[in-house]
CSV table of C-alpha atoms in Angstrom, one decimal:
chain,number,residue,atom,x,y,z
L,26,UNK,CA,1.3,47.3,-25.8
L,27,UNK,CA,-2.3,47.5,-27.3
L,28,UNK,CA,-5.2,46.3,-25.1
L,29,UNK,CA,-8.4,45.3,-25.7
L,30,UNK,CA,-11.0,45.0,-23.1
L,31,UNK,CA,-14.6,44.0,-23.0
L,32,UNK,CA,-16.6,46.8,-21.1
L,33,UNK,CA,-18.1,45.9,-18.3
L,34,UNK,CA,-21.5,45.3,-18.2
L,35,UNK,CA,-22.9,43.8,-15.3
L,36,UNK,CA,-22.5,43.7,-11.3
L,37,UNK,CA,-19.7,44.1,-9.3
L,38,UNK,CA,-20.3,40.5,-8.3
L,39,UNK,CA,-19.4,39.3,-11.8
L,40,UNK,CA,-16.7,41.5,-12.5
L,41,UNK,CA,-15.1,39.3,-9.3
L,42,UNK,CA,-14.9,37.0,-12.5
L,43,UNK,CA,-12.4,38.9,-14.5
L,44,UNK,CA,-9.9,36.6,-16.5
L,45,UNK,CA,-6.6,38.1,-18.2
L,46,UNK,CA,-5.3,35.7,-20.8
L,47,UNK,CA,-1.8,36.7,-21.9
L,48,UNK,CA,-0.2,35.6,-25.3
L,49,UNK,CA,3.0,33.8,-25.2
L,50,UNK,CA,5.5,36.4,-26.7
L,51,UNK,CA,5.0,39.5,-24.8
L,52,UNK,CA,7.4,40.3,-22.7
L,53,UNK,CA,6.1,41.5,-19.2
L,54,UNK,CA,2.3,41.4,-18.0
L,55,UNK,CA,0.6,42.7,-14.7
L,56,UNK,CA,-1.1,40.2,-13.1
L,57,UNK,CA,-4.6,41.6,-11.0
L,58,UNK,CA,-6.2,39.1,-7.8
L,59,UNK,CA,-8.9,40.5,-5.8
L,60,UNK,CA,-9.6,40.6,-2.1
L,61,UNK,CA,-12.4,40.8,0.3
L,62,UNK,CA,-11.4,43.1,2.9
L,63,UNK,CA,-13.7,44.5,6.0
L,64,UNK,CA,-15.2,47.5,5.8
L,65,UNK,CA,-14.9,47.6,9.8
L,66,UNK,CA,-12.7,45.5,12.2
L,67,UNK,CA,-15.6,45.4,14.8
L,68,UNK,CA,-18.8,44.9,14.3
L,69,UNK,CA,-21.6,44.9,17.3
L,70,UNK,CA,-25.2,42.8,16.3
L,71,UNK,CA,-27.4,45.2,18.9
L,72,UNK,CA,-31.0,43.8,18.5
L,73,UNK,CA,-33.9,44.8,20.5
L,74,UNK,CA,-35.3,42.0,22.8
L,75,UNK,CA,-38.3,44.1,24.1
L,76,UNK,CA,-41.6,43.2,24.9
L,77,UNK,CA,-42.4,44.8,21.6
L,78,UNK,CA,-40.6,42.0,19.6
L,79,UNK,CA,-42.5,39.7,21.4
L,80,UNK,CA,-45.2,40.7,19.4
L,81,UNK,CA,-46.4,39.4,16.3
L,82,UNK,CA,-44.4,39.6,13.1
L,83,UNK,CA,-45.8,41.2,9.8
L,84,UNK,CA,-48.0,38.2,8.2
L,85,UNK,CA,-46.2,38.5,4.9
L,86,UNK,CA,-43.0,37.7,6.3
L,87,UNK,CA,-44.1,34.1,8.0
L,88,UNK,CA,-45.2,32.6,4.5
L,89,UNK,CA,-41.8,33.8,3.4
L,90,UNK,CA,-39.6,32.2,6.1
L,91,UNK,CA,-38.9,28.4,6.4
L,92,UNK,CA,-39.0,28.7,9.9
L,93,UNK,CA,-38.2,26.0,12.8
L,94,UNK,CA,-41.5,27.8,14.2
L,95,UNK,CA,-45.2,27.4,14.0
L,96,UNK,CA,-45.8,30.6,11.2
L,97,UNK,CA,-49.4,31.1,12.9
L,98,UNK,CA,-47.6,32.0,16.2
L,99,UNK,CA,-44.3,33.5,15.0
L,100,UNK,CA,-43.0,37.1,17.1
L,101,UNK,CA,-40.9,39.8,15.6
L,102,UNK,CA,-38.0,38.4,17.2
L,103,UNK,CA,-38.1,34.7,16.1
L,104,UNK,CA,-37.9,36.3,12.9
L,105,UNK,CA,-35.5,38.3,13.5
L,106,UNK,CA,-33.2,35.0,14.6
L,107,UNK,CA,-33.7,34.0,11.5
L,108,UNK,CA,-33.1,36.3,9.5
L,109,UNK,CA,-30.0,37.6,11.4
L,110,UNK,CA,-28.8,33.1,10.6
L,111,UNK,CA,-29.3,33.6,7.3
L,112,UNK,CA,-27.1,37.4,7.5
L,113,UNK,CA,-24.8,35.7,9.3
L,114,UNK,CA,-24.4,32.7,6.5
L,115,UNK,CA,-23.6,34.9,3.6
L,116,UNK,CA,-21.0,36.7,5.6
L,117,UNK,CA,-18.2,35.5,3.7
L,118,UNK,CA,-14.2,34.7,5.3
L,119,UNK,CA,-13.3,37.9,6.5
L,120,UNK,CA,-11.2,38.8,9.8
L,121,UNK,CA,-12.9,41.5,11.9
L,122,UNK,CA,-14.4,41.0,15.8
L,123,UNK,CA,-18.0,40.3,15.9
L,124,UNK,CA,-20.4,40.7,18.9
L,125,UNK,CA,-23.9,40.2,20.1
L,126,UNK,CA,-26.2,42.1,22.5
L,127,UNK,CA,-29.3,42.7,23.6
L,128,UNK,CA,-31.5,45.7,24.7
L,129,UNK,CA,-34.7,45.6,26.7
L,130,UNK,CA,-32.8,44.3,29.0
L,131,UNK,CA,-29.2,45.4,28.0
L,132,UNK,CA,-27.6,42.1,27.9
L,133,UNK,CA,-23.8,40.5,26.2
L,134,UNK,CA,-24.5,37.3,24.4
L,135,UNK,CA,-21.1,37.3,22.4
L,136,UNK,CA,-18.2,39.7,23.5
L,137,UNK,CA,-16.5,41.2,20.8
L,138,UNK,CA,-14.0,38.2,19.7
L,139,UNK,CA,-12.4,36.8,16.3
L,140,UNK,CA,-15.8,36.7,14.3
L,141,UNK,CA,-16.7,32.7,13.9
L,142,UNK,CA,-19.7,31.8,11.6
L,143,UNK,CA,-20.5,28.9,14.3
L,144,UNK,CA,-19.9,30.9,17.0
L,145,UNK,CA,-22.2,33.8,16.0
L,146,UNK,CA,-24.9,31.3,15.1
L,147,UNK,CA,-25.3,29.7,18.5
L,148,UNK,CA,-25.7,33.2,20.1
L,149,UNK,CA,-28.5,34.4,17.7
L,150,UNK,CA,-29.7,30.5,18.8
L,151,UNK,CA,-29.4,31.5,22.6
L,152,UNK,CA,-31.9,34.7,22.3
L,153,UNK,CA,-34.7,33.9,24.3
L,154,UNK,CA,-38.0,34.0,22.2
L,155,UNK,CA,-40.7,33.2,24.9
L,156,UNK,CA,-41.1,35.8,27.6
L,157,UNK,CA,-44.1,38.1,28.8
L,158,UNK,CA,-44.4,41.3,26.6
L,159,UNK,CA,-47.0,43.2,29.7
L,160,UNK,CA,-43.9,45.4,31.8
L,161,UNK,CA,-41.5,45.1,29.2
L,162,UNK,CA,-41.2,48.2,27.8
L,163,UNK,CA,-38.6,49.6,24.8
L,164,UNK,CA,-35.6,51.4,26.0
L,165,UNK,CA,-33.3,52.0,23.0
L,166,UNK,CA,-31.8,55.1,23.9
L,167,UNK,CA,-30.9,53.3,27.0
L,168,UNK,CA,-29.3,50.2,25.9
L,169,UNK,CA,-27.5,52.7,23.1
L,170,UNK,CA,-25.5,54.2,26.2
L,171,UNK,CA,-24.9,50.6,27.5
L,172,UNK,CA,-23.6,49.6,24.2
L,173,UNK,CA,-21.5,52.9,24.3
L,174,UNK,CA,-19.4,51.4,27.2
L,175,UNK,CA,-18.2,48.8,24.9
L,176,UNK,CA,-17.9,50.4,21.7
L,177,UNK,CA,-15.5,53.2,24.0
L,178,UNK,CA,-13.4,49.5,24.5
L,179,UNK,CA,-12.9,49.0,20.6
L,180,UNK,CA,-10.1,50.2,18.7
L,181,UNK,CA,-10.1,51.5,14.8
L,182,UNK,CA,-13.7,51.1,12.8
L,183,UNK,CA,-16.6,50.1,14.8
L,184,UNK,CA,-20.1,49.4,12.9
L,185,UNK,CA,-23.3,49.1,15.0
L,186,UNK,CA,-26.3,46.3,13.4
L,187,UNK,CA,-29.3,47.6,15.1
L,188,UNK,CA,-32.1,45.1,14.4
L,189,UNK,CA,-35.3,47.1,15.5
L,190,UNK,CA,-39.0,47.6,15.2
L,191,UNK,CA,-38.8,51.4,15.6
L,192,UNK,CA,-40.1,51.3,19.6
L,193,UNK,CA,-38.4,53.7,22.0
L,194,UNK,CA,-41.0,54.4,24.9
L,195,UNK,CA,-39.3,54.6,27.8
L,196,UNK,CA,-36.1,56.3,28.9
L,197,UNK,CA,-33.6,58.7,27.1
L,198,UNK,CA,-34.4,59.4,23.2
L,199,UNK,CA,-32.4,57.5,20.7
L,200,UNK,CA,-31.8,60.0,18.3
L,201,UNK,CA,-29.7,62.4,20.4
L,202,UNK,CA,-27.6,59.2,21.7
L,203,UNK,CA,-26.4,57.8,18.6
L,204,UNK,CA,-25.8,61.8,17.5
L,205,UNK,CA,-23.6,61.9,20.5
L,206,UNK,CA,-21.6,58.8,19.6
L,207,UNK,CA,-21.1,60.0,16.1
L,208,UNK,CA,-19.8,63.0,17.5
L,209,UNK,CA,-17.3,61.0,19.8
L,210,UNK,CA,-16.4,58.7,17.4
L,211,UNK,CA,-16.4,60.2,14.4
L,212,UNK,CA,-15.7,58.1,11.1
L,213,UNK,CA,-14.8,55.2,13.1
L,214,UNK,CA,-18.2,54.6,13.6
L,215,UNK,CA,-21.3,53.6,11.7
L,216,UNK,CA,-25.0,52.3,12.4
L,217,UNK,CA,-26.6,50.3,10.2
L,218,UNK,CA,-30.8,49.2,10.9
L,219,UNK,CA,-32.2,45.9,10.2
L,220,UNK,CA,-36.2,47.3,10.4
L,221,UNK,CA,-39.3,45.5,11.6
L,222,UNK,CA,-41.3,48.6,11.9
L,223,UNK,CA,-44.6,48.9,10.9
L,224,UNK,CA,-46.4,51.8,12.5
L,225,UNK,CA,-45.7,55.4,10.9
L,226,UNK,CA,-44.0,56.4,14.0
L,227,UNK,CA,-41.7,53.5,13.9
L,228,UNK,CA,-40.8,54.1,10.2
L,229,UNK,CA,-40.4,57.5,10.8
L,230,UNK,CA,-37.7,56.6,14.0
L,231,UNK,CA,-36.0,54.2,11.8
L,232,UNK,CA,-35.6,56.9,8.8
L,233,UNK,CA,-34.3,59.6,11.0
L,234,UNK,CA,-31.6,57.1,12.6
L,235,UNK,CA,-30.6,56.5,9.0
L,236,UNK,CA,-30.2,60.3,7.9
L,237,UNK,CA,-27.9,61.1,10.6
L,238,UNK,CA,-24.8,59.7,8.8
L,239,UNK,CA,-24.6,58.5,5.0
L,240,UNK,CA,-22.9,55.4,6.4
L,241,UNK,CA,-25.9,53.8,7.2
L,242,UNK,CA,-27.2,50.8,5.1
L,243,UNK,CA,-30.7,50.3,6.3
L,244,UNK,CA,-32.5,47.5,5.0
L,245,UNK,CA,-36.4,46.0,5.4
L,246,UNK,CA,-37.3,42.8,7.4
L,247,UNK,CA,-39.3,41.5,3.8
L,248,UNK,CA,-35.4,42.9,2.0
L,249,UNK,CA,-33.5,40.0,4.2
L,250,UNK,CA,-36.1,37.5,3.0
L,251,UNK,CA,-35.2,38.2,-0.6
L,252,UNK,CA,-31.6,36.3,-1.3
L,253,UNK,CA,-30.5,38.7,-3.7
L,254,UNK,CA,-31.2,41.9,-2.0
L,255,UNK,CA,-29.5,40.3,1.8
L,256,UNK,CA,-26.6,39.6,0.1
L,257,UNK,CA,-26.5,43.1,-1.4
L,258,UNK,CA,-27.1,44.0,2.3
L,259,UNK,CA,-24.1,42.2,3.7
L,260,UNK,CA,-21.6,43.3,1.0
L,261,UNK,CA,-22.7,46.8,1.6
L,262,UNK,CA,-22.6,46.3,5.4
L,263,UNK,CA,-19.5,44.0,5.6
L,264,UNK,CA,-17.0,44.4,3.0
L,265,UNK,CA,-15.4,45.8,0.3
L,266,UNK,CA,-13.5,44.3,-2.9
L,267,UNK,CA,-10.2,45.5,-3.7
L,268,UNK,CA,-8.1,44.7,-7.0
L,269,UNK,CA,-4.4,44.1,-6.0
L,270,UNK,CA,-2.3,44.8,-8.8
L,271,UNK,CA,1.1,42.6,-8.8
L,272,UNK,CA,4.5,44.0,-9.7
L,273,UNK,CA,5.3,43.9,-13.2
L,274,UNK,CA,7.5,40.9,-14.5
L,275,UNK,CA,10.3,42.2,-16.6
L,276,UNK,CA,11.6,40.0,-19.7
L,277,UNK,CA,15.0,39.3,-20.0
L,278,UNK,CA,15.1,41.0,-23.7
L,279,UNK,CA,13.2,42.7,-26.5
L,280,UNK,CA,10.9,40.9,-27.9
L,281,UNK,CA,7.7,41.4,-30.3
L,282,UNK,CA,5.1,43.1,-29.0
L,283,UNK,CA,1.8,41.3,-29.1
L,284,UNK,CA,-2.1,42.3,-27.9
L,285,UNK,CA,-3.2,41.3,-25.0
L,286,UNK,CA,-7.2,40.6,-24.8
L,287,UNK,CA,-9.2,40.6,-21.4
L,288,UNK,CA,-12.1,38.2,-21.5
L,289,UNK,CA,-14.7,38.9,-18.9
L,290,UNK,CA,-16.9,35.5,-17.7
L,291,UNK,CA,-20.2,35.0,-18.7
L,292,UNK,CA,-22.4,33.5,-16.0
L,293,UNK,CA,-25.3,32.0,-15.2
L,294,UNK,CA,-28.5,31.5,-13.2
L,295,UNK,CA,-28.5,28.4,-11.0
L,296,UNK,CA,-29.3,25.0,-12.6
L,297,UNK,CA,-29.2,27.3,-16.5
L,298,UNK,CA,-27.2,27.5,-19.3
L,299,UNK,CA,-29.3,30.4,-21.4
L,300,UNK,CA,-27.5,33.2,-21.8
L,301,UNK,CA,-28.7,36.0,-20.3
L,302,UNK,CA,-29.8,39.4,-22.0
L,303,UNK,CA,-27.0,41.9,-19.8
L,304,UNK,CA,-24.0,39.2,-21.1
L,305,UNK,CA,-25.3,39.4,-25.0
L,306,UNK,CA,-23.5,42.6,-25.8
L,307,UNK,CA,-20.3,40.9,-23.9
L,308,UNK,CA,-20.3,38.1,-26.3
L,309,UNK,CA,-20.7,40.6,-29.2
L,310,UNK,CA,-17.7,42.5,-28.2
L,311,UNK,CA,-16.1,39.5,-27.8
L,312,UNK,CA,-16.9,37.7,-31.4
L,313,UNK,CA,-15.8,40.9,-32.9
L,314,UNK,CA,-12.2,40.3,-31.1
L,315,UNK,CA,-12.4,36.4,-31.8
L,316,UNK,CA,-12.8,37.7,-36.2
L,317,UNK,CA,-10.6,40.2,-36.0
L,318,UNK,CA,-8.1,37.4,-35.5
L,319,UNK,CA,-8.8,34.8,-38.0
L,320,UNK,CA,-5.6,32.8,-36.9
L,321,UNK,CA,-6.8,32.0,-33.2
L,322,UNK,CA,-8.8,29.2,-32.0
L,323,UNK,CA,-10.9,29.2,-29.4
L,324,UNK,CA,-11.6,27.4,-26.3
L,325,UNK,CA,-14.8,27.8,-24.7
L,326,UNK,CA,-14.7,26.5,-21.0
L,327,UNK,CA,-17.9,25.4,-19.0
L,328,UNK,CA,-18.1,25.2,-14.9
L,329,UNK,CA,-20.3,25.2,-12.3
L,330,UNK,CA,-20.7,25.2,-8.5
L,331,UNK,CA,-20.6,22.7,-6.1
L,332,UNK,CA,-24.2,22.0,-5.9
L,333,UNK,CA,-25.7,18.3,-7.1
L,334,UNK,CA,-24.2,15.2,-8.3
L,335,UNK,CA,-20.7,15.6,-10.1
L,336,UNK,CA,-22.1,13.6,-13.1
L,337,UNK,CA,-25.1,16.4,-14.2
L,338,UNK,CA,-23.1,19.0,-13.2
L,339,UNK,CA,-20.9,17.9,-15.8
L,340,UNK,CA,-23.4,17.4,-18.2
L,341,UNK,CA,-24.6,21.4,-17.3
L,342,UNK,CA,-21.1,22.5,-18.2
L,343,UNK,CA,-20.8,21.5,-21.2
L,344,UNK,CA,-24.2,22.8,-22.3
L,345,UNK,CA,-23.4,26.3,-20.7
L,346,UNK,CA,-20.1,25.6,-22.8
L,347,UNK,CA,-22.0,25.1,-25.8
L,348,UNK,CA,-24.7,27.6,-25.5
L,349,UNK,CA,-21.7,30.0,-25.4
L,350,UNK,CA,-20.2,28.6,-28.5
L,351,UNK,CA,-23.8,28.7,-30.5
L,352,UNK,CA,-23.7,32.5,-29.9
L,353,UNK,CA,-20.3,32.9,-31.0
L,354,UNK,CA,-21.1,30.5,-34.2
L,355,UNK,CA,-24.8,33.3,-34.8
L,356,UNK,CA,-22.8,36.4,-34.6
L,357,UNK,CA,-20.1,35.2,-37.0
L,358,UNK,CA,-17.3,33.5,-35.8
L,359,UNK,CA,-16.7,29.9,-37.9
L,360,UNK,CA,-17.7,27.4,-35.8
L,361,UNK,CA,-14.5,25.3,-36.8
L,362,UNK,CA,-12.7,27.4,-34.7
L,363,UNK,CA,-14.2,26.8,-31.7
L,364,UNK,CA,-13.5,24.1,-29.0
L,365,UNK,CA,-15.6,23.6,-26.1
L,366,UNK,CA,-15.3,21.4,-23.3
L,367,UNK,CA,-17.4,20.9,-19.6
L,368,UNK,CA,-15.3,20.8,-16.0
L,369,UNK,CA,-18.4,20.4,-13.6
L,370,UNK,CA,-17.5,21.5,-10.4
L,371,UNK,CA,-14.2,20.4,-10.6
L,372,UNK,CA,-12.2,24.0,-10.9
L,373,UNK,CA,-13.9,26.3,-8.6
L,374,UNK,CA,-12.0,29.5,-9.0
L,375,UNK,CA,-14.0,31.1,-6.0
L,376,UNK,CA,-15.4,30.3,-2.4
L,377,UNK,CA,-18.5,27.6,-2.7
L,378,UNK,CA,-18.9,28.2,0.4
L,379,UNK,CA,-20.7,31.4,0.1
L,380,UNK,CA,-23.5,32.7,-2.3
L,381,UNK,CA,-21.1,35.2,-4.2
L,382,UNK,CA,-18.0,32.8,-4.8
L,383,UNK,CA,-21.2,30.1,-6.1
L,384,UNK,CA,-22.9,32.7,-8.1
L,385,UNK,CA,-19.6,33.2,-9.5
L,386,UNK,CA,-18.6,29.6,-10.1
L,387,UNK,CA,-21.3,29.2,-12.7
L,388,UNK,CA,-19.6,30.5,-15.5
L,389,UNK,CA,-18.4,30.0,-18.9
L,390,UNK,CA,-14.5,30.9,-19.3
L,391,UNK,CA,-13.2,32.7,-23.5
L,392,UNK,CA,-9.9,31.8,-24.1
L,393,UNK,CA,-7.4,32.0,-27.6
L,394,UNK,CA,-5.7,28.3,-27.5
């Protein structure tokens, strides 16, 4: 069997979109569904709750947040609720045991426990935000050999979110303590750093926590603002994507061999229907396939996600629809051949629940009628 497919030429979030479109007469096809699985089964949120993070937070970061707080008086760590919400939200539904705690004092909010979106954003909402800093001084290493009594409890892949400002002045050093539980725990561990630091010396702790074990995803406090670059964060953090191929469908007899063609989405920005420059040499390949065959028609599908009124979503399908069909018509193809047609929000084919399965819902679907 001869197959043709369209390179990829974009992210990993839109090859989530792929879409195999089999002729009628061949006689067996393999059928590929994806899955979001864990990169850990337990992950621990371990945030520093010092007097240190009582301070205040960077100034660019408070015209940046739409915070429940005055942005004149925000501290590090009502930021860090925040931003640790809006990690939390773009999580998407995975099975693993989640848990929250504190350092500065050591303290359990969450035990490790079935991760819950709700339940994980009402204790980021319990972390107290006003206390005295004066007499509340940074013991990371410390709380690191707390938290080491409950990792020791987990079982299989354990990953440590260490939300910090880079202070350790008071107690054991850090360094040597999350080198020790490397050394216990071997691949079934890994520490990732949300950073507030500012100081050299804090940058400098944060960077050498990060080059003990390739592992570790660290990412800025201005990064998690960004949408884009905290999702990137949580799929590095949280998951992986596996392709699950299914078992081959034998026909009952011979028959013809035909071509099957692999279509790859084209998708869009919110609330657009240009196409963008990285899908242009997509749509190439694919007009090139589409003359090749001058018996085919062609069906040009538009969607969106679930955001706004049904009506003018319907409206933005078909335009995303037709933008995709006016490419087609320049590069070629004779625009009596092609058919397109708007579905709105009506057949998501991923989770609107989350910013990936939206990102992906936005797309405009190739197919040979």
């Amino acid at each position: 069997m001869r197959k043709h497919v369209l390179k990829p030429l974009f992210s990993l979030v839109a090859l989530l979109g792929l879409l195999a479109l089999c002729l009628c007469m061949a006689t067996s096809a393999i059928a590929q569904t994806e899955r979001i699985v864990p990169k850990a089964e337990n992950f621990l949120f371990f945030i520093d709750h010092s007097g240190s993070m009582a301070m205040s937070a960077p100034s660019e970061s408070k015209s940046s947040l739409a915070a429940r707080h005055d942005p004149n008086k925000q501290e590090k760590i009502e930021v860090a609720k925040e931003v640790l919400k809006a990690v939390n939200n773009d999580i998407p539904a995975i099975a693993f045991n989640a848990g929250l705690y504190t350092y500065g004092p050591f303290q359990e909010y969450i035990a490790p426990s079935p991760y819950s979106k709700d339940r994980l954003n009402q204790g980021i909402d319990g972390l107290q935000t006003q206390y005295d800093i004066f007499g509340r001084l940074t013991p990371m290493g410390l709380g690191l050999k707390s938290l080491d009594s409950v990792v020791g409890g987990l079982s299989n892949r354990r990953a440590v979110i260490l939300v910090t400002d880079g202070e350790s002045n008071i107690g054991p050093k850090p360094l040597p303590v999350i080198q020790d539980m490397y050394a216990k725990y071997g691949a079934d561990i890994c520490f990732h750093v949300i950073s507030f630091a500012q100081t050299a010396a804090e940058k400098a702790l944060v960077k050498q926590i990060a080059a003990v074990n390739p592992c570790t995803v660290t990412a800025d406090l201005m990064d998690l603002l960004d949408d884009g670059k905290r999702a990137d964060f949580v799929r590095k953090v949280f998951y992986d994507v596996e392709v699950i191929p299914a078992a081959p469908v034998a026909a009952p007899a011979p028959a013809p061999v035909e071509e099957v063609i692999v279509f790859r989405n084209v998708n869009f920005d919110f609330d657009k229907y240009n196409i963008k420059p990285e899908f242009a040499p997509l749509l190439k390949e694919a007009a090139e396939i589409i003359k090749s065959r001058p018996g085919k028609r062609i069906m040009v599908d538009g969607h969106t996600c679930n955001i706004g009124p049904a009506s003018y979503n319907m409206g933005l399908s078909e335009r995303r629809a037709s933008s995709v069909r006016s490419f087609l018509v320049n590069e070629g193809v004779p625009a009596d051949r092609i058919t397109t047609q708007g579905f709105g929000l009506t057949q998501p084919r991923f989770d609107n629940n989350t910013r990936e399965g939206r990102s992906l819902n936005r797309r405009v679907e190739i197919r040979f009628e």
